[in-house]
């Protein structure tokens, strides 16, 4: 093989190695930033990415090159530190040690809003995983087309409990509403039919 061919191959290899080292250096520096500034800490519950690349879970390890998170499905995902520094990251536990969950509930217009509020708070307070402090709270969101929209909010000490607790709250709300006679409306659609006569029909 000629020297010029060897030089060309070596040049390509050096360029590839340079790009690889550049990415490694970026992740290493990002890891130092994470460890020094601590915008993300072990045990935090974070979300990163959009739509198909969206990932959320609990941070279980922060290394110099990458960070490992554990998802709802108990899957460990390794994320390069550069991604955590350069992209938007939602840290649900940044300033607090508790995690907020919320569910929206619609009731028909004949319902008593104060009774709905009390029922929702009662369901949340009865759940063993909902924290007493901060206390559960209910917001009257808005007047929808065919229902009154309420939002129930509560707090957990473990973000991984969210799917199960939300499911329990849904069961509890339906049971409490049925026992109290509060109706949850189903989607409705009004169809207006306009009758038209053809010219032939008019002559007849």
CSV table of C-alpha atoms in Angstrom, one decimal:
chain,number,residue,atom,x,y,z
A,1,UNK,CA,0.0,0.0,0.0
A,2,UNK,CA,1.4,3.4,-0.9
A,3,UNK,CA,2.2,6.0,1.7
A,4,UNK,CA,-0.5,8.4,0.3
A,5,UNK,CA,-3.2,5.7,0.8
A,6,UNK,CA,-1.9,5.1,4.4
A,7,UNK,CA,-2.0,8.8,5.0
A,8,UNK,CA,-5.6,9.0,3.8
A,9,UNK,CA,-6.7,6.1,6.0
A,10,UNK,CA,-4.9,7.6,9.0
A,11,UNK,CA,-6.5,11.0,8.3
A,12,UNK,CA,-10.0,9.4,8.3
A,13,UNK,CA,-9.3,7.5,11.5
A,14,UNK,CA,-8.0,10.6,13.2
A,15,UNK,CA,-11.1,12.6,12.2
A,16,UNK,CA,-13.3,9.8,13.6
A,17,UNK,CA,-11.3,9.6,16.8
A,18,UNK,CA,-11.5,13.4,17.1
A,19,UNK,CA,-15.3,13.4,16.9
A,20,UNK,CA,-15.5,10.5,19.4
A,21,UNK,CA,-13.2,12.3,21.9
A,22,UNK,CA,-15.1,15.5,21.4
A,23,UNK,CA,-18.4,13.8,22.4
A,24,UNK,CA,-16.6,12.1,25.3
A,25,UNK,CA,-15.1,15.3,26.5
A,26,UNK,CA,-18.6,17.0,26.3
A,27,UNK,CA,-20.2,14.3,28.4
A,28,UNK,CA,-17.3,14.4,30.9
A,29,UNK,CA,-17.5,18.2,31.3
A,30,UNK,CA,-21.3,17.9,31.6
A,31,UNK,CA,-20.9,15.3,34.3
A,32,UNK,CA,-18.7,17.6,36.3
A,33,UNK,CA,-21.3,20.4,36.0
A,34,UNK,CA,-24.0,18.0,37.2
A,35,UNK,CA,-21.9,16.9,40.2
A,36,UNK,CA,-20.8,20.4,41.1
A,37,UNK,CA,-24.0,22.5,40.5
A,38,UNK,CA,-26.4,19.6,41.4
A,39,UNK,CA,-29.4,20.6,39.2
A,40,UNK,CA,-30.1,16.9,39.2
A,41,UNK,CA,-29.5,14.7,42.3
A,42,UNK,CA,-29.7,11.0,43.0
A,43,UNK,CA,-33.4,10.2,43.9
A,44,UNK,CA,-34.8,13.0,41.8
A,45,UNK,CA,-37.7,12.2,39.4
A,46,UNK,CA,-36.9,13.8,36.0
A,47,UNK,CA,-38.5,14.0,32.5
A,48,UNK,CA,-36.5,14.6,29.3
A,49,UNK,CA,-37.2,14.5,25.6
A,50,UNK,CA,-40.3,15.1,23.5
A,51,UNK,CA,-42.9,12.6,22.2
A,52,UNK,CA,-41.2,9.5,20.9
A,53,UNK,CA,-37.9,10.3,22.8
A,54,UNK,CA,-39.6,11.2,26.0
A,55,UNK,CA,-38.1,9.5,29.0
A,56,UNK,CA,-39.1,9.8,32.7
A,57,UNK,CA,-37.9,8.1,35.8
A,58,UNK,CA,-35.9,8.3,39.0
A,59,UNK,CA,-32.2,9.1,39.0
A,60,UNK,CA,-30.3,6.2,40.5
A,61,UNK,CA,-26.7,7.1,39.6
A,62,UNK,CA,-24.8,10.2,38.2
A,63,UNK,CA,-21.5,9.3,36.6
A,64,UNK,CA,-18.8,11.4,34.9
A,65,UNK,CA,-20.0,10.3,31.4
A,66,UNK,CA,-23.6,9.3,31.8
A,67,UNK,CA,-26.6,9.3,34.2
A,68,UNK,CA,-28.8,6.2,34.9
A,69,UNK,CA,-32.5,6.5,35.6
A,70,UNK,CA,-35.1,3.9,36.5
A,71,UNK,CA,-38.5,4.1,34.8
A,72,UNK,CA,-42.0,3.1,35.8
A,73,UNK,CA,-41.5,-0.2,34.1
A,74,UNK,CA,-38.4,-0.9,36.2
A,75,UNK,CA,-36.1,-0.4,33.2
A,76,UNK,CA,-32.8,1.3,33.6
A,77,UNK,CA,-31.9,3.9,30.9
A,78,UNK,CA,-28.5,5.4,30.5
A,79,UNK,CA,-28.5,9.0,29.3
A,80,UNK,CA,-25.3,10.9,28.2
A,81,UNK,CA,-24.7,13.8,30.5
A,82,UNK,CA,-24.4,16.2,27.6
A,83,UNK,CA,-28.1,15.5,26.8
A,84,UNK,CA,-29.1,16.5,30.4
A,85,UNK,CA,-27.2,19.8,30.2
A,86,UNK,CA,-28.1,20.8,26.6
A,87,UNK,CA,-31.8,19.8,26.6
A,88,UNK,CA,-34.8,20.9,28.7
A,89,UNK,CA,-35.1,18.7,31.8
A,90,UNK,CA,-38.1,18.7,34.1
A,91,UNK,CA,-37.1,17.9,37.7
A,92,UNK,CA,-40.2,17.1,39.7
A,93,UNK,CA,-38.3,16.9,43.0
A,94,UNK,CA,-35.8,19.8,42.6
A,95,UNK,CA,-36.8,21.8,45.7
A,96,UNK,CA,-39.1,19.4,47.5
A,97,UNK,CA,-39.0,15.8,48.7
A,98,UNK,CA,-42.6,15.0,47.6
A,99,UNK,CA,-44.2,14.5,44.2
A,100,UNK,CA,-47.5,16.0,43.0
A,101,UNK,CA,-50.2,14.0,41.2
A,102,UNK,CA,-53.5,15.2,39.8
A,103,UNK,CA,-56.6,13.9,38.2
A,104,UNK,CA,-59.4,15.8,36.4
A,105,UNK,CA,-63.1,14.9,37.1
A,106,UNK,CA,-66.2,16.1,35.3
A,107,UNK,CA,-69.7,16.3,36.8
A,108,UNK,CA,-73.0,17.4,35.4
A,109,UNK,CA,-74.4,20.9,35.9
A,110,UNK,CA,-76.9,19.8,38.5
A,111,UNK,CA,-74.2,18.8,40.9
A,112,UNK,CA,-73.4,20.8,44.1
A,113,UNK,CA,-69.8,22.1,43.6
A,114,UNK,CA,-69.0,22.1,47.3
A,115,UNK,CA,-70.2,18.6,47.7
A,116,UNK,CA,-68.0,17.5,44.8
A,117,UNK,CA,-65.1,19.2,46.4
A,118,UNK,CA,-65.6,17.5,49.7
A,119,UNK,CA,-66.0,14.1,48.1
A,120,UNK,CA,-62.8,14.4,46.1
A,121,UNK,CA,-60.8,15.5,49.1
A,122,UNK,CA,-62.3,12.7,51.2
A,123,UNK,CA,-61.2,10.1,48.6
A,124,UNK,CA,-57.6,11.6,48.5
A,125,UNK,CA,-57.3,11.7,52.3
A,126,UNK,CA,-58.5,8.1,52.6
A,127,UNK,CA,-55.7,6.9,50.4
A,128,UNK,CA,-52.7,5.6,52.5
A,129,UNK,CA,-50.1,6.9,50.1
A,130,UNK,CA,-51.3,10.4,49.8
A,131,UNK,CA,-49.4,12.7,52.2
A,132,UNK,CA,-51.1,14.6,55.0
A,133,UNK,CA,-48.7,17.5,54.4
A,134,UNK,CA,-49.2,19.2,51.9
A,135,UNK,CA,-52.9,18.5,52.2
A,136,UNK,CA,-54.9,17.4,49.1
A,137,UNK,CA,-56.6,20.2,47.3
A,138,UNK,CA,-59.4,20.6,44.7
A,139,UNK,CA,-59.7,23.3,42.1
A,140,UNK,CA,-62.8,24.2,40.2
A,141,UNK,CA,-61.2,24.4,36.7
A,142,UNK,CA,-63.8,25.7,34.4
A,143,UNK,CA,-67.3,25.4,32.9
A,144,UNK,CA,-67.2,22.9,30.1
A,145,UNK,CA,-69.8,22.5,27.4
A,146,UNK,CA,-71.7,19.7,29.2
A,147,UNK,CA,-70.0,19.3,32.6
A,148,UNK,CA,-68.2,21.1,35.5
A,149,UNK,CA,-64.5,20.4,35.5
A,150,UNK,CA,-62.6,19.8,38.8
A,151,UNK,CA,-59.0,19.0,39.4
A,152,UNK,CA,-57.9,17.0,42.5
A,153,UNK,CA,-54.3,17.3,43.5
A,154,UNK,CA,-52.3,15.3,46.1
A,155,UNK,CA,-48.7,14.6,47.0
A,156,UNK,CA,-46.6,11.4,47.3
A,157,UNK,CA,-43.2,10.7,48.8
A,158,UNK,CA,-42.3,8.3,45.9
A,159,UNK,CA,-42.9,9.3,42.2
A,160,UNK,CA,-43.0,5.7,41.1
A,161,UNK,CA,-46.3,5.2,43.0
A,162,UNK,CA,-48.1,7.6,40.6
A,163,UNK,CA,-49.7,5.1,38.2
A,164,UNK,CA,-51.1,2.9,41.0
A,165,UNK,CA,-52.3,5.8,43.2
A,166,UNK,CA,-54.0,7.5,40.2
A,167,UNK,CA,-55.8,4.2,39.4
A,168,UNK,CA,-56.9,3.9,43.1
A,169,UNK,CA,-58.2,7.5,43.1
A,170,UNK,CA,-60.2,6.9,39.9
A,171,UNK,CA,-61.9,3.8,41.5
A,172,UNK,CA,-62.5,5.7,44.7
A,173,UNK,CA,-64.0,8.8,43.0
A,174,UNK,CA,-66.5,6.6,41.0
A,175,UNK,CA,-67.5,4.8,44.1
A,176,UNK,CA,-67.9,8.0,46.2
A,177,UNK,CA,-69.9,9.7,43.5
A,178,UNK,CA,-72.3,6.8,43.0
A,179,UNK,CA,-72.9,6.5,46.7
A,180,UNK,CA,-73.6,10.3,46.9
A,181,UNK,CA,-75.7,10.4,43.7
A,182,UNK,CA,-73.3,12.6,41.8
A,183,UNK,CA,-73.5,12.0,38.1
A,184,UNK,CA,-70.5,12.0,35.8
A,185,UNK,CA,-71.8,13.0,32.3
A,186,UNK,CA,-70.8,11.1,29.1
A,187,UNK,CA,-69.8,13.0,25.9
A,188,UNK,CA,-72.8,14.4,24.1
A,189,UNK,CA,-73.3,15.8,20.6
A,190,UNK,CA,-76.3,17.6,19.3
A,191,UNK,CA,-77.1,17.0,15.6
A,192,UNK,CA,-79.4,19.4,13.8
A,193,UNK,CA,-81.0,18.1,10.7
A,194,UNK,CA,-82.3,20.7,8.2
A,195,UNK,CA,-85.0,19.3,5.8
A,196,UNK,CA,-84.9,20.6,2.3
A,197,UNK,CA,-87.3,20.0,-0.6
A,198,UNK,CA,-86.3,19.4,-4.1
A,199,UNK,CA,-88.0,21.4,-6.9
A,200,UNK,CA,-90.0,18.3,-7.9
A,201,UNK,CA,-91.3,18.0,-4.3
A,202,UNK,CA,-92.3,21.7,-4.3
A,203,UNK,CA,-94.4,21.3,-7.5
A,204,UNK,CA,-96.2,18.3,-6.1
